[in-house]
PDB file of C-alpha atoms in Angstrom:
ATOM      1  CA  UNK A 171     151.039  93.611  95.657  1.00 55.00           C
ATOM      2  CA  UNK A 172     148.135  91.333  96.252  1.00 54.00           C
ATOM      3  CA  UNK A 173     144.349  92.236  96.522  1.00 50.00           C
ATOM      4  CA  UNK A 174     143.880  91.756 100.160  1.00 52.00           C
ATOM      5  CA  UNK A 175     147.371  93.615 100.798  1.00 90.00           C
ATOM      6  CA  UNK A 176     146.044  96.744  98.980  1.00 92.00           C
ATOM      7  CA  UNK A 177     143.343  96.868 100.859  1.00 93.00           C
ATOM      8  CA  UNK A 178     144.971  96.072 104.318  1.00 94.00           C
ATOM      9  CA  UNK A 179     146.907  99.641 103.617  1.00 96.00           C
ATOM     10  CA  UNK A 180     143.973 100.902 101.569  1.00 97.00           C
ATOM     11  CA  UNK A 181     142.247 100.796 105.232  1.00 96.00           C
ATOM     12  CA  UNK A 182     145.303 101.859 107.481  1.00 97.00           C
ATOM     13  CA  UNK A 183     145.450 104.711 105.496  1.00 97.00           C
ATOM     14  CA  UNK A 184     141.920 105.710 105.675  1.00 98.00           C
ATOM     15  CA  UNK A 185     142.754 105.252 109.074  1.00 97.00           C
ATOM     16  CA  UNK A 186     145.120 107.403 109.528  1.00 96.00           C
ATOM     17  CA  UNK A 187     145.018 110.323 107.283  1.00 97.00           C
ATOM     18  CA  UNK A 188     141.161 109.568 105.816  1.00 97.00           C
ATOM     19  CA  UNK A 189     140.158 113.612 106.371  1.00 97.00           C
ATOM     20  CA  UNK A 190     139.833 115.863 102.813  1.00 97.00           C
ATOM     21  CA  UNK A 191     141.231 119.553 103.751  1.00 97.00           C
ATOM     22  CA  UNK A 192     137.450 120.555 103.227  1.00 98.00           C
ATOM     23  CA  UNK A 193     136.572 118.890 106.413  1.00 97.00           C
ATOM     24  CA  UNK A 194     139.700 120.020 108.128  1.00 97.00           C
ATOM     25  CA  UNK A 195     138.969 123.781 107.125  1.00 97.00           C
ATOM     26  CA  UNK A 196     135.403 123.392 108.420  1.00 97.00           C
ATOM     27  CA  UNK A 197     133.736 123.473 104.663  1.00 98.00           C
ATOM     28  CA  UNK A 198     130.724 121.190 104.813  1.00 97.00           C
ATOM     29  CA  UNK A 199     130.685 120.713 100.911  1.00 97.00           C
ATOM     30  CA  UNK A 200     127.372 121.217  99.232  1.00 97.00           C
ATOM     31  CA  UNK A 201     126.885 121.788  95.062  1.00 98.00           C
ATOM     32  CA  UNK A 202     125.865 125.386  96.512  1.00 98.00           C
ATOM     33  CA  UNK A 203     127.349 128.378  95.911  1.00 98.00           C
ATOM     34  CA  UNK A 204     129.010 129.338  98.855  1.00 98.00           C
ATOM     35  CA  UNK A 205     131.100 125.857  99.726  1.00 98.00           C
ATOM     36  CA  UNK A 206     132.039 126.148  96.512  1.00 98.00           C
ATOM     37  CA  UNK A 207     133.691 129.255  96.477  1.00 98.00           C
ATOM     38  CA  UNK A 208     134.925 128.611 100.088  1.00 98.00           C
ATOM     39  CA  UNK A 209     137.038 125.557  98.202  1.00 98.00           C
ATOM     40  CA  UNK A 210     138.030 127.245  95.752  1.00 98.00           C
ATOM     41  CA  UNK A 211     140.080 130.068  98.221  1.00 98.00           C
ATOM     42  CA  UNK A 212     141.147 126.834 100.090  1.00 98.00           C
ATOM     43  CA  UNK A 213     142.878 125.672  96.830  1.00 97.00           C
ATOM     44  CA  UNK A 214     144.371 128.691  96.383  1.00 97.00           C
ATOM     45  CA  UNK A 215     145.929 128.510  99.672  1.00 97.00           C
ATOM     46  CA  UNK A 216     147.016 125.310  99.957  1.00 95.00           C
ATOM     47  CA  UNK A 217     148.777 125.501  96.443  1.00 92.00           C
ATOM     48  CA  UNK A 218     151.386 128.047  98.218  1.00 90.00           C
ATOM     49  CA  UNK A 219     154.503 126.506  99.271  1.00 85.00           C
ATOM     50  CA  UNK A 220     153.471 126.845 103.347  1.00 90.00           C
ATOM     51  CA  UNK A 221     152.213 123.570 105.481  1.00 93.00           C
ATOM     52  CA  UNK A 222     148.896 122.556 104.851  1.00 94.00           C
ATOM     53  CA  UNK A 223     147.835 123.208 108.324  1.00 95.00           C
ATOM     54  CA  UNK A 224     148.709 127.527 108.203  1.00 96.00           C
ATOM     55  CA  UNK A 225     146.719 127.208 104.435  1.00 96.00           C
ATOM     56  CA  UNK A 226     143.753 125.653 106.567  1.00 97.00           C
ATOM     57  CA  UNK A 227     143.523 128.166 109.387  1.00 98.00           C
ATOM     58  CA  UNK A 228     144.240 131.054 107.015  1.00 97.00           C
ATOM     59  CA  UNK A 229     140.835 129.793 105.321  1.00 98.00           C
ATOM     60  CA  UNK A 230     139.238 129.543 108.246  1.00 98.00           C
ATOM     61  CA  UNK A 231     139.987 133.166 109.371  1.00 98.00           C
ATOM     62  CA  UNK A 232     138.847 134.587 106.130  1.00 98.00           C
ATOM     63  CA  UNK A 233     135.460 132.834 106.479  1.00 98.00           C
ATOM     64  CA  UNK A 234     135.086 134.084 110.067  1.00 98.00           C
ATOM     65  CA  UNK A 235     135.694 137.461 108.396  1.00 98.00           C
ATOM     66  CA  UNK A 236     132.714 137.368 106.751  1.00 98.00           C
ATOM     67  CA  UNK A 237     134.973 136.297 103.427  1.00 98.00           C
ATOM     68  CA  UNK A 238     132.840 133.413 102.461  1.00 98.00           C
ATOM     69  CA  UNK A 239     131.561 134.517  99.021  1.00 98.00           C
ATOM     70  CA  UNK A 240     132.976 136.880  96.011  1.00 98.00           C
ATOM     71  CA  UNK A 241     130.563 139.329  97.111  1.00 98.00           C
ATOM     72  CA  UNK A 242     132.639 139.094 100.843  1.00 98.00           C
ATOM     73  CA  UNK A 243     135.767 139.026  99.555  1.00 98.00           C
ATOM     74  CA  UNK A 244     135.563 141.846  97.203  1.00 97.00           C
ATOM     75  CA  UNK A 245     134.008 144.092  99.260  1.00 97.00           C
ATOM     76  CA  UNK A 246     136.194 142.991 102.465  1.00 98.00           C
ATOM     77  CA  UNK A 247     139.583 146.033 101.852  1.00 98.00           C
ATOM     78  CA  UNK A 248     142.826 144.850 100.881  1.00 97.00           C
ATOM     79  CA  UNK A 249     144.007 145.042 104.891  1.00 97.00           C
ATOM     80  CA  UNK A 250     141.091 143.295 106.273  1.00 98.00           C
ATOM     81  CA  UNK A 251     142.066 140.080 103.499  1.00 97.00           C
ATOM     82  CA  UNK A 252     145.804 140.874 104.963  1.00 97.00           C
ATOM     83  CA  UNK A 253     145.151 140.703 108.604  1.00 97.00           C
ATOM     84  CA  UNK A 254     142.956 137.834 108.016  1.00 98.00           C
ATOM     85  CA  UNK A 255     145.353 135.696 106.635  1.00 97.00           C
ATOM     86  CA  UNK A 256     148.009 136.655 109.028  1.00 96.00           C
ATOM     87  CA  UNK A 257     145.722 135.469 111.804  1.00 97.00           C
ATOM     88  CA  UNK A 258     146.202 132.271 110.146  1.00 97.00           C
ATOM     89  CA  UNK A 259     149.828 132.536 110.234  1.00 96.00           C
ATOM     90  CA  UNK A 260     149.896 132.995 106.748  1.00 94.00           C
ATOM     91  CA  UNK A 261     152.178 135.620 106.951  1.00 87.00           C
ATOM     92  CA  UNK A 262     154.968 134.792 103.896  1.00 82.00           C
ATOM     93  CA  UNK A 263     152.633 135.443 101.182  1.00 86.00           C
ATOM     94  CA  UNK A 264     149.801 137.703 103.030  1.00 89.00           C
ATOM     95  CA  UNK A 265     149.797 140.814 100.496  1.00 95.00           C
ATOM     96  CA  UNK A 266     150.484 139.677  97.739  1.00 95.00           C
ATOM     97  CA  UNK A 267     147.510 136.795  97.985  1.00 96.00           C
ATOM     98  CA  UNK A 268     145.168 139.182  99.765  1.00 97.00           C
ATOM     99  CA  UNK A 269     145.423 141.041  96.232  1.00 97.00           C
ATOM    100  CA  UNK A 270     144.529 138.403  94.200  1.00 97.00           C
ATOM    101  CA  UNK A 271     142.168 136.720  96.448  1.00 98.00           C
ATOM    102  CA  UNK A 272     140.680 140.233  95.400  1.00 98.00           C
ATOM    103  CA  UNK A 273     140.688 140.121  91.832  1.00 98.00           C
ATOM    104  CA  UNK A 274     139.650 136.361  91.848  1.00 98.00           C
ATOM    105  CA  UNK A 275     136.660 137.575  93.788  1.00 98.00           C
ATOM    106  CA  UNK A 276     135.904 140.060  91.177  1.00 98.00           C
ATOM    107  CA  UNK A 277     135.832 137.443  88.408  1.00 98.00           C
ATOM    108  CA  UNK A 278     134.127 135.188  89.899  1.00 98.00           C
ATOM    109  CA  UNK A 279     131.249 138.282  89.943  1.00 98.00           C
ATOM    110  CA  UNK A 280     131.719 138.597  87.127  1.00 98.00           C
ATOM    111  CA  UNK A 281     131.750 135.782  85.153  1.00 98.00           C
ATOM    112  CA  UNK A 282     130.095 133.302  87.012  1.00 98.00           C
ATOM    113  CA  UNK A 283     127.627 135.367  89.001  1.00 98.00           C
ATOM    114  CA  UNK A 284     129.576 133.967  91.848  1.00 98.00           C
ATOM    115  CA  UNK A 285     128.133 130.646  91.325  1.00 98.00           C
ATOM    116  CA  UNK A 286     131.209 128.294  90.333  1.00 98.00           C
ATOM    117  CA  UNK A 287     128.414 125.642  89.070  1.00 98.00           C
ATOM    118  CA  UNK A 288     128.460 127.799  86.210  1.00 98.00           C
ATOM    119  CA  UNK A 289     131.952 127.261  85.867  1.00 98.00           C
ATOM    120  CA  UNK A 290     131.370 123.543  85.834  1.00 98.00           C
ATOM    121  CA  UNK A 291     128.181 123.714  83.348  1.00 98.00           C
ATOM    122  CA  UNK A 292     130.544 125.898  80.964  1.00 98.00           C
ATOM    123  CA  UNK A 293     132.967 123.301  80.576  1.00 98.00           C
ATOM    124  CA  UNK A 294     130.011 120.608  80.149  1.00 97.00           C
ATOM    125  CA  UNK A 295     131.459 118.544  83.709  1.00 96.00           C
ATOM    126  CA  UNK A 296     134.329 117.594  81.770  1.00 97.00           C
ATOM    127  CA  UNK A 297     137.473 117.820  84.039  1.00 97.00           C
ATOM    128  CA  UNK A 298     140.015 119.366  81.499  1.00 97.00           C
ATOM    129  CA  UNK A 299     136.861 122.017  81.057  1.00 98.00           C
ATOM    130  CA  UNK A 300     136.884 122.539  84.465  1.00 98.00           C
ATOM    131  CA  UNK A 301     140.694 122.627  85.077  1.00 97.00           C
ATOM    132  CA  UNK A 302     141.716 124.724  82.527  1.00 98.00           C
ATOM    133  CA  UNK A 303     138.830 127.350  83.929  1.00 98.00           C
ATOM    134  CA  UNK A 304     140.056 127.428  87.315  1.00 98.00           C
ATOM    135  CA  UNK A 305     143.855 128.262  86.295  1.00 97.00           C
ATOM    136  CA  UNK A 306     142.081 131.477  85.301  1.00 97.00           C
ATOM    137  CA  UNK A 307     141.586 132.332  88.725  1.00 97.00           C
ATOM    138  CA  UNK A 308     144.929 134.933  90.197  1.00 95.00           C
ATOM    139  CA  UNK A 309     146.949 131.824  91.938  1.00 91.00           C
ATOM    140  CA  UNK A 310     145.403 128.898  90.866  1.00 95.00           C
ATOM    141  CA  UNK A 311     147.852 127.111  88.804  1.00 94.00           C
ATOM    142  CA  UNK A 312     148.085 123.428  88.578  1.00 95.00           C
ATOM    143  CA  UNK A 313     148.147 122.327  91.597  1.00 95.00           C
ATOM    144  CA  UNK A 314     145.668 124.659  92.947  1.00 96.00           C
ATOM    145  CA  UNK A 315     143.255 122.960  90.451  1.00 97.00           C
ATOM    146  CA  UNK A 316     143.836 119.486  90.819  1.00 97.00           C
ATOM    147  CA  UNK A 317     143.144 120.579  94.768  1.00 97.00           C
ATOM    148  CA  UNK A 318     140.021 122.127  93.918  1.00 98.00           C
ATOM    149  CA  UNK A 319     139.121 118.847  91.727  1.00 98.00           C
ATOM    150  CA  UNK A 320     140.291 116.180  94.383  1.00 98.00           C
ATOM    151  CA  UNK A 321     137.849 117.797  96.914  1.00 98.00           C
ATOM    152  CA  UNK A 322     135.045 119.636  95.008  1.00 98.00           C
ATOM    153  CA  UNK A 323     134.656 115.527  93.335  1.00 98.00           C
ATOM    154  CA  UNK A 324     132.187 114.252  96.492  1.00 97.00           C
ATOM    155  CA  UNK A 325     129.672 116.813  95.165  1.00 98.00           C
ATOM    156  CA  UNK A 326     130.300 117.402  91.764  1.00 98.00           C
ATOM    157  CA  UNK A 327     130.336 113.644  90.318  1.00 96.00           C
ATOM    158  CA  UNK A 328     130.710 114.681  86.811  1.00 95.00           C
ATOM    159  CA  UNK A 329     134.721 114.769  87.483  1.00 97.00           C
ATOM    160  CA  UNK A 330     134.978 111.958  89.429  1.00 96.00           C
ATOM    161  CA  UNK A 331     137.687 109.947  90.027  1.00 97.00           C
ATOM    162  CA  UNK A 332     139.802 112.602  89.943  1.00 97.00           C
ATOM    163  CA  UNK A 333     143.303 112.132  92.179  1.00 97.00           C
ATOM    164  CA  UNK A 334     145.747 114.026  90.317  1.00 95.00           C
ATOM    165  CA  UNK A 335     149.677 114.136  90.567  1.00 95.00           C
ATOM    166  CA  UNK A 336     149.869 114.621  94.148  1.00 96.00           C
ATOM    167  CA  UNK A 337     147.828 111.751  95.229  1.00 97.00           C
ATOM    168  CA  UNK A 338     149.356 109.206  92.518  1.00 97.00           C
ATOM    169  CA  UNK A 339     152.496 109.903  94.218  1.00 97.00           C
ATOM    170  CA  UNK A 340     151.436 109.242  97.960  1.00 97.00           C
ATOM    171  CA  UNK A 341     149.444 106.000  96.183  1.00 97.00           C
ATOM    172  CA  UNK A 342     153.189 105.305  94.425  1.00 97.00           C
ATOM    173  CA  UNK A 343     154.660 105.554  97.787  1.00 96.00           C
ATOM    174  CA  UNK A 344     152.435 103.161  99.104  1.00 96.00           C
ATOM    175  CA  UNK A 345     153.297 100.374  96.457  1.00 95.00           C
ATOM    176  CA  UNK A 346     149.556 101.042  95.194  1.00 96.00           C
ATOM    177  CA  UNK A 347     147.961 101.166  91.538  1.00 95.00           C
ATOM    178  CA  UNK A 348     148.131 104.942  90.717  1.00 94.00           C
ATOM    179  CA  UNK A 349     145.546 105.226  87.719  1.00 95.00           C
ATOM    180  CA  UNK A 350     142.612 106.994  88.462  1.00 95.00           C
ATOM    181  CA  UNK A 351     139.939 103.933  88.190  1.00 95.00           C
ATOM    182  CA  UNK A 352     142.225 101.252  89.986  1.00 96.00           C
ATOM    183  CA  UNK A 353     142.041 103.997  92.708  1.00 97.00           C
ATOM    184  CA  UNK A 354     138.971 104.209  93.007  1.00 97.00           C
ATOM    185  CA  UNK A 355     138.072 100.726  93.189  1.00 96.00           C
ATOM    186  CA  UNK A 356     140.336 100.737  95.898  1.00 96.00           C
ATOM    187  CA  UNK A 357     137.548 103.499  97.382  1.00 96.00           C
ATOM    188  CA  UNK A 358     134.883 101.434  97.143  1.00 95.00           C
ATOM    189  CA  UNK A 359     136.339  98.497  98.491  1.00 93.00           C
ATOM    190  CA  UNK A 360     137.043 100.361 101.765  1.00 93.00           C
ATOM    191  CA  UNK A 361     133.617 102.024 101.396  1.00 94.00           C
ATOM    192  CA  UNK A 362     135.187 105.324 100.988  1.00 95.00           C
ATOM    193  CA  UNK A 363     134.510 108.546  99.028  1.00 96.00           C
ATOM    194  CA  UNK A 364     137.024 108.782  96.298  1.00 97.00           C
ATOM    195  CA  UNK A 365     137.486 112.566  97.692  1.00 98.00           C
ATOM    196  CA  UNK A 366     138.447 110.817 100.997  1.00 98.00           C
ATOM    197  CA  UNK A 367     141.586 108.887  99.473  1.00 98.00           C
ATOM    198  CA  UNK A 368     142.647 110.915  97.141  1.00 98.00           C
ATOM    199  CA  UNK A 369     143.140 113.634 100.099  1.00 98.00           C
ATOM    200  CA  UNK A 370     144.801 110.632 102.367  1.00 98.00           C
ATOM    201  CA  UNK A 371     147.254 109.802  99.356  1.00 98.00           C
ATOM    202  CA  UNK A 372     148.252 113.595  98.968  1.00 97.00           C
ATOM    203  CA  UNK A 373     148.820 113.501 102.596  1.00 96.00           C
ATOM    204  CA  UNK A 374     151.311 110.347 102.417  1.00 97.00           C
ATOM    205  CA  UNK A 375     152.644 112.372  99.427  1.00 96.00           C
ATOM    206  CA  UNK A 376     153.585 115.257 102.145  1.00 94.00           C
ATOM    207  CA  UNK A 377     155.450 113.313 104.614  1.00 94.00           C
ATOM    208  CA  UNK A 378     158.245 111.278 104.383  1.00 94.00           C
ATOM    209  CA  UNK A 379     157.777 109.720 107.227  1.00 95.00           C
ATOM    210  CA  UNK A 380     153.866 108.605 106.379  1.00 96.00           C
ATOM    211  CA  UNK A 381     154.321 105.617 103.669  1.00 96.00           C
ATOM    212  CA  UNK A 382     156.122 103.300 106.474  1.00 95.00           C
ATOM    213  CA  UNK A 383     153.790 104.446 109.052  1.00 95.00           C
ATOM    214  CA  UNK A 384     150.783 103.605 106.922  1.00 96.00           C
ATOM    215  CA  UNK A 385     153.020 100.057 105.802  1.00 94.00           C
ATOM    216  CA  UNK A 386     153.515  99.242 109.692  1.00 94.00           C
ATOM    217  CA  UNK A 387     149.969 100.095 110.757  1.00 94.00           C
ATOM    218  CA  UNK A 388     148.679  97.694 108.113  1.00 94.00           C
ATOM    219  CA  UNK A 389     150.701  94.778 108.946  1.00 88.00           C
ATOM    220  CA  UNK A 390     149.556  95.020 112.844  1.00 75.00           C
TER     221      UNK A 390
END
């Protein structure tokens, strides 16, 4: 595929599905504390085999709990976590996440003073660091931490580009380079965050239907 056609579907998918799950869960990212660990319970949610739209609102319900920190989430009960989540329509896996939502709460108290930046200074920025540390969260295997990554990579730029095996599949889908730099060239040619693609490719990745959509929307 040529230059100029990358970037003609580069754009039409910015277009289209240009939003990280952040955003769409009403996180505005910050290096700070509390984004951070909202993110993180995001990752965890999303990482469940349930659309991505229930894993949003479930988030968003535990936030308007008052579940927005470790300190929140450990000290919310086991039902309030399980009625939260169900609000959300996240009703398939409600107890058995609202339990380790729990314990992850508790070690991130413990171990990170509920500051995941410490997380990120223990593994020096380096992404493997940083991956293999969040898979010792309850929940958070491998997918949940290449989530966390994706997103968490417009504020922490130490791990950036970071796409992962969901987005290089949307960006395979697309007919588009799926290495990590080539990617995000392809950002800054469209004058997008790599964050912002990466979630757009996972997107694609999600729905059969996208990669023509995104094809036909860049030819017009």
């Amino acid at each position: 595929m040529a230059g100029t056609d990358r970037q003609d579907i580069t754009h039409a998918l910015l277009d289209r599905y240009g939003r990280t799950y952040a955003d769409q869960a009403g996180i505005r990212l910050k290096d700070t504390p509390q984004p951070l660990y909202r993110l993180l319970v995001l990752a965890d949610l999303l990482s469940t085999r349930i659309k991505a739209d229930i894993a949003v609102a479930a988030a968003e319900e535990l936030s308007a709990a008052g579940m927005r920190d470790p300190r929140g989430m450990a000290d919310a009960t086991w039902q309030e976590r399980v009625d939260a989540l169900g609000r959300g329509g996240y009703r398939r896996y409600d107890e058995s996440t609202a339990t380790r939502l729990g314990e992850g709460a508790e070690l991130a108290q413990e171990r990170y003073g509920g500051d995941l930046r410490r997380l990120r200074d223990a593994a020096d920025g380096d992404p493997a660091g940083v991956r293999e540390r969040l898979r010792e969260f309850p929940g958070v295997g491998p997918a949940g931490a290449d989530i966390f990554l994706r997103e968490v990579q417009a504020v922490w730029p130490q791990v950036a580009p970071y796409f992962g095996d969901k987005a290089e599949q949307g960006a395979r889908a697309l007919g588009l380079p799926a290495s990590p730099g080539k990617l995000a060239d392809l950002a800054e040619g469209a004058d997008a965050e790599p964050a912002v693609l990466a979630a757009a490719l996972v997107r694609v990745s999600l729905d059969k239907k996208a990669p023509e959509a995104v094809r036909e929307a860049a030819r017009g």
